[in-house]
Coordinates of C-alpha atoms in Angstrom, one line a residue:
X1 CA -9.6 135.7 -85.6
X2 CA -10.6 139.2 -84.2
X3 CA -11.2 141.7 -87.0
X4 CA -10.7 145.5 -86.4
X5 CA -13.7 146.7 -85.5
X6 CA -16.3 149.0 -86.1
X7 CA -19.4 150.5 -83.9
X8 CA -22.4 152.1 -84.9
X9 CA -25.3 153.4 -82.4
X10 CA -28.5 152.4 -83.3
X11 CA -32.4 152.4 -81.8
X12 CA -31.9 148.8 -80.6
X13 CA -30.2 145.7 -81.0
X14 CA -32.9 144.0 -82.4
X15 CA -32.6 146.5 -85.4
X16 CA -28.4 146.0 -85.5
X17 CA -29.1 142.1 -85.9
X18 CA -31.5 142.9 -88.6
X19 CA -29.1 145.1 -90.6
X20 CA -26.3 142.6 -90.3
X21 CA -28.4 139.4 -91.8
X22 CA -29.5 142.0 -94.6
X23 CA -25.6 142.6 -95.7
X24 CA -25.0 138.7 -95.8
X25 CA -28.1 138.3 -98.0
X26 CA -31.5 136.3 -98.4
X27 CA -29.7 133.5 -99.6
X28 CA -28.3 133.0 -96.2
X29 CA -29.4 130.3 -94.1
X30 CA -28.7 130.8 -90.4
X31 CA -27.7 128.4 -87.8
X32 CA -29.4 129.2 -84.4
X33 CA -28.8 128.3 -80.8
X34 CA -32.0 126.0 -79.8
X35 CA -32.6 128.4 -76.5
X36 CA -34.3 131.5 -78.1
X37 CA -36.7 133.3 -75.9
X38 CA -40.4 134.8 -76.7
X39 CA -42.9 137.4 -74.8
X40 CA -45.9 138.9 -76.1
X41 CA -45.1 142.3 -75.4
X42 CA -41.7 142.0 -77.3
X43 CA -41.8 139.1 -79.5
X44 CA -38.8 137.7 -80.0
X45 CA -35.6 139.9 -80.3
X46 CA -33.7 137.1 -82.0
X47 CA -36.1 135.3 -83.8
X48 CA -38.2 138.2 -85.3
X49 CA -35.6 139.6 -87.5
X50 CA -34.7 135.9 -88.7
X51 CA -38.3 135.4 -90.3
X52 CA -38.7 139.7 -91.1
X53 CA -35.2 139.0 -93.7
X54 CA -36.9 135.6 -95.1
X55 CA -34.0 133.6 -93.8
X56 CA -34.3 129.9 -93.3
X57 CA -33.0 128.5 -90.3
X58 CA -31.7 125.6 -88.3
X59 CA -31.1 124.8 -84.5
X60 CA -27.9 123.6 -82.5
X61 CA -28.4 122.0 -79.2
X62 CA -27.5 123.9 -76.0
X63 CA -26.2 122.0 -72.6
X64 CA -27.6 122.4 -69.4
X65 CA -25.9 125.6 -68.6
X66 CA -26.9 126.8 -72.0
X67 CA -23.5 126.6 -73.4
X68 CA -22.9 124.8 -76.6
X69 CA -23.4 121.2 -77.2
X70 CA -20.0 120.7 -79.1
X71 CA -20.6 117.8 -81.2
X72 CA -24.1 119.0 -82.5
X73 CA -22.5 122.3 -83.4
X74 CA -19.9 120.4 -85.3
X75 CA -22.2 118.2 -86.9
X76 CA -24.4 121.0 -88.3
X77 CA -21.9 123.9 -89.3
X78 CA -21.2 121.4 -92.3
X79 CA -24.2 121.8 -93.8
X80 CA -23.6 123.1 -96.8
X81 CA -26.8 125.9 -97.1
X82 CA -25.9 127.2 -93.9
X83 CA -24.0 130.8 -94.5
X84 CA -23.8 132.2 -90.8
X85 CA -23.5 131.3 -87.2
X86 CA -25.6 132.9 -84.2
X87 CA -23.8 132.7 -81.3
X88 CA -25.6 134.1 -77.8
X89 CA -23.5 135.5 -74.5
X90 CA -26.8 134.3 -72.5
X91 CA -27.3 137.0 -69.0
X92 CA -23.4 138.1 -69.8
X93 CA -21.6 135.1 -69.7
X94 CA -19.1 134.3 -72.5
X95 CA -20.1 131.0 -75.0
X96 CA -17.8 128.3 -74.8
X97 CA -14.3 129.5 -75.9
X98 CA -15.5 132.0 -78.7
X99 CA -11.9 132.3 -80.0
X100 CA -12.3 128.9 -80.9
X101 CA -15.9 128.8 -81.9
X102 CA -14.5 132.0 -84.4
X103 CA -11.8 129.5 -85.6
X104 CA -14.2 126.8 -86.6
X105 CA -16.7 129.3 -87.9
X106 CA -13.5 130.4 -90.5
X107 CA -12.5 127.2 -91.3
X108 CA -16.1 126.2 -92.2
X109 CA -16.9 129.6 -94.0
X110 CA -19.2 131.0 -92.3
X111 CA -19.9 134.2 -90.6
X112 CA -19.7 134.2 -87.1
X113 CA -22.6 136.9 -85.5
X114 CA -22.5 136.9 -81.3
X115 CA -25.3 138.0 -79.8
X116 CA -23.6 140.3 -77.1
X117 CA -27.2 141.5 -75.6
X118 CA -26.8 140.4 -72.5
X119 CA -23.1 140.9 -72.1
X120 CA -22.2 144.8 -73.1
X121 CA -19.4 145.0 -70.6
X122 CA -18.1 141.3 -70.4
X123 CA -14.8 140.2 -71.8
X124 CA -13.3 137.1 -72.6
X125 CA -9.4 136.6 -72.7
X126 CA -9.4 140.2 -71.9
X127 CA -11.2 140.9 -75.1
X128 CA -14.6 142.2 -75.3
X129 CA -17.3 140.0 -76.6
X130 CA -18.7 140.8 -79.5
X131 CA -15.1 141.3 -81.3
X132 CA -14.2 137.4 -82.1
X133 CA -17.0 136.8 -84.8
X134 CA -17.4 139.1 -87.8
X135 CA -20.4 141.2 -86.9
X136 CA -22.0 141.7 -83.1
X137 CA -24.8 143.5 -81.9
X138 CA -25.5 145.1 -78.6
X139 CA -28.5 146.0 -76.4
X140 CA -27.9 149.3 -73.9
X141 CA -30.9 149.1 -71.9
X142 CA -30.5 145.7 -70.5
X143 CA -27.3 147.2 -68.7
X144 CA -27.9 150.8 -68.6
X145 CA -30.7 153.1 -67.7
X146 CA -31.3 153.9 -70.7
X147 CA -34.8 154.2 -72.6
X148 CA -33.1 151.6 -75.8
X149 CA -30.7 151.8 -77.9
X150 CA -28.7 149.3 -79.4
X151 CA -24.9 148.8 -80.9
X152 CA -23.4 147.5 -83.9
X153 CA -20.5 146.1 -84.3
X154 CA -19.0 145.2 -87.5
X155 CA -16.0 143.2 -87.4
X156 CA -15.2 142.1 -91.0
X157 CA -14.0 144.3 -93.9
X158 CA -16.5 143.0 -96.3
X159 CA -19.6 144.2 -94.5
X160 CA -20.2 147.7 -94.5
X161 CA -21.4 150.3 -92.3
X162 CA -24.7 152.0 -92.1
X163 CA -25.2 155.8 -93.2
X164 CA -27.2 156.2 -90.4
X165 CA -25.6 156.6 -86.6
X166 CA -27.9 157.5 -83.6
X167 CA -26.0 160.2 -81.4
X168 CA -28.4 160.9 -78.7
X169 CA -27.6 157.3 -77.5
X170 CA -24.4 157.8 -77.9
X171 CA -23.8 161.2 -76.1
X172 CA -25.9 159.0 -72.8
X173 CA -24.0 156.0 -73.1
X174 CA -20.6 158.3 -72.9
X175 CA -22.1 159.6 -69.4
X176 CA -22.2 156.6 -67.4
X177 CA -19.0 154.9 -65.6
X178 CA -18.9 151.9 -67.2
X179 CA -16.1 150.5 -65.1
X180 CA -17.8 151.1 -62.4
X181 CA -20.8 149.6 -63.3
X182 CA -19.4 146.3 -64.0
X183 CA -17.5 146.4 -60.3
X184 CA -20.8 146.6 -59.1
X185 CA -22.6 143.9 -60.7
X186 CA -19.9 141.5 -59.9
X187 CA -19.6 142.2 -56.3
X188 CA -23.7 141.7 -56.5
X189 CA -23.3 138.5 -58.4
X190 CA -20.4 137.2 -56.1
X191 CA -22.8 138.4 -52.8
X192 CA -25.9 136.9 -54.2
X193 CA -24.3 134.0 -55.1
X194 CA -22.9 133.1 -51.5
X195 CA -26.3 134.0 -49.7
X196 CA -27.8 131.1 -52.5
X197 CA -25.1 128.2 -52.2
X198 CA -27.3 126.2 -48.9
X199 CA -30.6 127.3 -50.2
X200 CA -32.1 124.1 -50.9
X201 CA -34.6 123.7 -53.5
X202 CA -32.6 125.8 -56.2
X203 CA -29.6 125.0 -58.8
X204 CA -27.3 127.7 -59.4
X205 CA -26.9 128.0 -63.6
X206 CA -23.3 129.8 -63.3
X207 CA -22.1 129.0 -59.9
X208 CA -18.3 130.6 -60.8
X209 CA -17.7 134.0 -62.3
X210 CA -15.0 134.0 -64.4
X211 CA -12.7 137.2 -64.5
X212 CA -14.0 140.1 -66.7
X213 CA -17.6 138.4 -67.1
X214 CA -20.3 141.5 -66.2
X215 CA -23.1 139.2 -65.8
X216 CA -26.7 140.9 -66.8
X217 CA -28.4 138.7 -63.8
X218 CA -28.4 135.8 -61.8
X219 CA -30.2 132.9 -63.3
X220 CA -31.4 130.1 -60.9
X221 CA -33.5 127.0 -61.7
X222 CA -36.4 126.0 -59.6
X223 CA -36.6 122.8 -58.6
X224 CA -38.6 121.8 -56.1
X225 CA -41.7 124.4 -56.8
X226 CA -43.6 125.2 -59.8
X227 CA -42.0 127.9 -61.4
X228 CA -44.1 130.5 -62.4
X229 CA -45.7 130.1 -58.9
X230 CA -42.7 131.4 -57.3
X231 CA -42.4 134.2 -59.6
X232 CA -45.4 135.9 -58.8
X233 CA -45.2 135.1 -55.6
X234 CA -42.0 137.3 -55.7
X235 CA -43.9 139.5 -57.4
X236 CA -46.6 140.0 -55.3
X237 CA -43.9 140.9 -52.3
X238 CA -42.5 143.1 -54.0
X239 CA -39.2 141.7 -55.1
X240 CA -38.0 142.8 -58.8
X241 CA -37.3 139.8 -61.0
X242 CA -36.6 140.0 -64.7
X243 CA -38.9 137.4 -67.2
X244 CA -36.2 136.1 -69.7
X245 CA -36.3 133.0 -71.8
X246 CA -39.4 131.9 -70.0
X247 CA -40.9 131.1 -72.7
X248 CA -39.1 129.6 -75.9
X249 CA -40.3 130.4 -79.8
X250 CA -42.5 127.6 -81.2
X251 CA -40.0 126.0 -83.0
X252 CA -38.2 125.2 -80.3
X253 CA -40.1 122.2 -79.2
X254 CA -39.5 119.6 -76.5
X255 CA -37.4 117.1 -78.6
X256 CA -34.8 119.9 -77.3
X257 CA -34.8 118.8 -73.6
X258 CA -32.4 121.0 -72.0
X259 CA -33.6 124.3 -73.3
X260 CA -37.4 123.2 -72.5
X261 CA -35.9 121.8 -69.2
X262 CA -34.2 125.7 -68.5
X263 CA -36.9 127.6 -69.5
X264 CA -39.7 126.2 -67.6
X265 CA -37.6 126.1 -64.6
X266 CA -35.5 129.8 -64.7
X267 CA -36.3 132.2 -62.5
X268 CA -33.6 135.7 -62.9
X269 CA -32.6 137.4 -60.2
X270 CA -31.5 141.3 -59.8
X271 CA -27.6 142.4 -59.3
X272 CA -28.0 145.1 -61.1
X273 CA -26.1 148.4 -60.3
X274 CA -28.9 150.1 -58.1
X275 CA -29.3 147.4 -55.9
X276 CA -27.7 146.9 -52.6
X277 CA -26.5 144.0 -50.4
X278 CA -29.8 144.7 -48.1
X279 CA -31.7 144.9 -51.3
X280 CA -29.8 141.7 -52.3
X281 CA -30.1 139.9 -48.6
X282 CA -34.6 140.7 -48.9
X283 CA -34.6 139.2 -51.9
X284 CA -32.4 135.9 -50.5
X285 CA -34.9 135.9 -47.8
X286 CA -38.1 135.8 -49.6
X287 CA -37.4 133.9 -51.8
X288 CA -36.4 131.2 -49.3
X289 CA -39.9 131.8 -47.5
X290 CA -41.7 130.7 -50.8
X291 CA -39.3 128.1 -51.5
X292 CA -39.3 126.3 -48.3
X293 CA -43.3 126.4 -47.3

């Protein structure tokens, strides 16, 4: 079901997922996608805000292209403590059919929250992620130049707004082109992503876009190399790379095999709107250097 829908500028996403736990309560227990990502510098954007609100917790398995293992999800939405649903657009891409994860979510009574972090400008059925569950939060430096700043978006009538709006974000966010922003990054993607289909060594995690996805990068898994090897090998020549999900949350152990398969084999690579094809064609051939040696 797609609610009408509300948005509210905020410092960050992290601090929209916050609020939106808060107005479904401490009696909530959350059901969580088992790929949830860590750093030191950061913590944990997802996570954090799960243990700040004293909410207790469960994991769903993901498959090996992160999207949702079906029957697990099924098995564990009819638990009977569990109040809401995380749901994460991981590096743009749209979860499963979210109209019909939203569906099951209703007939189950839960809320339905989508993690739209990654995915700002994607769409799915021609509607914007973040507008099929009943509350979604988004994160505008991840897509934009932009210092922070974060969305939220409030889908169902019975959670209310905040008091508070930030409008500095908003009167940068209304400066940049957002259309064509997200040409861009497709026609990197789409580039990038023929330059990478003979490169041995390497598996391709989305190797289709799907119309209206705005991807946030291009996530590859190493396969032949040790991971973190070739990233700071990249590093070291120069080439940009973004750390995401390299490292999952504790609780995430190995009993969950694909997401401890993903993230110590990930590696994300730039198609972001300042880069060009030459940028993109360097970054091809480096990384084939390091992988074939």
């Amino acid at each position: 079901m797609v609610y009408p829908n509300r948005r509210t500028f905020l410092d960050n996403g992290r601090t929209a997922f916050s609020y939106i736990l808060k107005q479904i309560g401490n009696n909530n227990k959350i059901l969580l996608p088992s790929y949830i990502g860590i750093t030191d510098k950061e913590g944990s954007g997802v996570f954090d805000p799960v243990l700040e609100n004293g909410i207790d917790y469960d994991f769903y398995n993901v498959n090996k292209d992160l999207s949702i293992d079906t029957q697990d999800f099924l098995e564990k939405i009819k638990d009977p403590e569990i109040k809401s649903v995380l749901v994460i657009h991981y590096f743009g891409f749209a979860q499963n059919d979210i109209d019909q994860l939203a569906t099951i979510c209703k007939e189950h009574d839960k809320y339905l929250i989508e993690d739209c972090a990654h995915s700002l400008l994607s769409k799915f059925n021609n509607k914007g992620l973040g507008s099929f569950g009943d509350a979604s939060f988004f994160s505008l430096h991840k897509i934009l130049p932009m210092e922070g700043g974060g969305i939220l978006q409030i889908n169902n009538p019975n959670i209310k707004d905040p008091e508070i709006t930030d409008t500095g974000h908003i009167r940068l966010f209304l400066k940049f082109d957002l259309s064509k922003i997200a040409e861009t990054r497709r026609a990197n993607y789409l580039y990038l992503l023929e330059k990478l289909k003979l490169l041995k060594g390497i598996e391709i995690l989305y190797p289709g876009l799907p119309e209206n996805i705005v991807p946030l990068n291009f996530p590859i898994l190493i396969k032949n190399k040790d991971r973190n090897e070739v990233y700071f090998e990249m590093l070291d020549r120069e080439i940009e790379l973004v750390s995401l999900y390299y490292r999952l949350i504790n609780q995430i152990n190995e009993s969950y095999s694909n997401s401890y398969y993903i993230s110590k084999h990930i590696i994300n690579l730039p198609i972001h709107q300042a880069i060009t094809f030459s940028d993109i064609d360097e970054v091809v051939e480096e990384l084939r250097k390091i992988i074939q040696k």
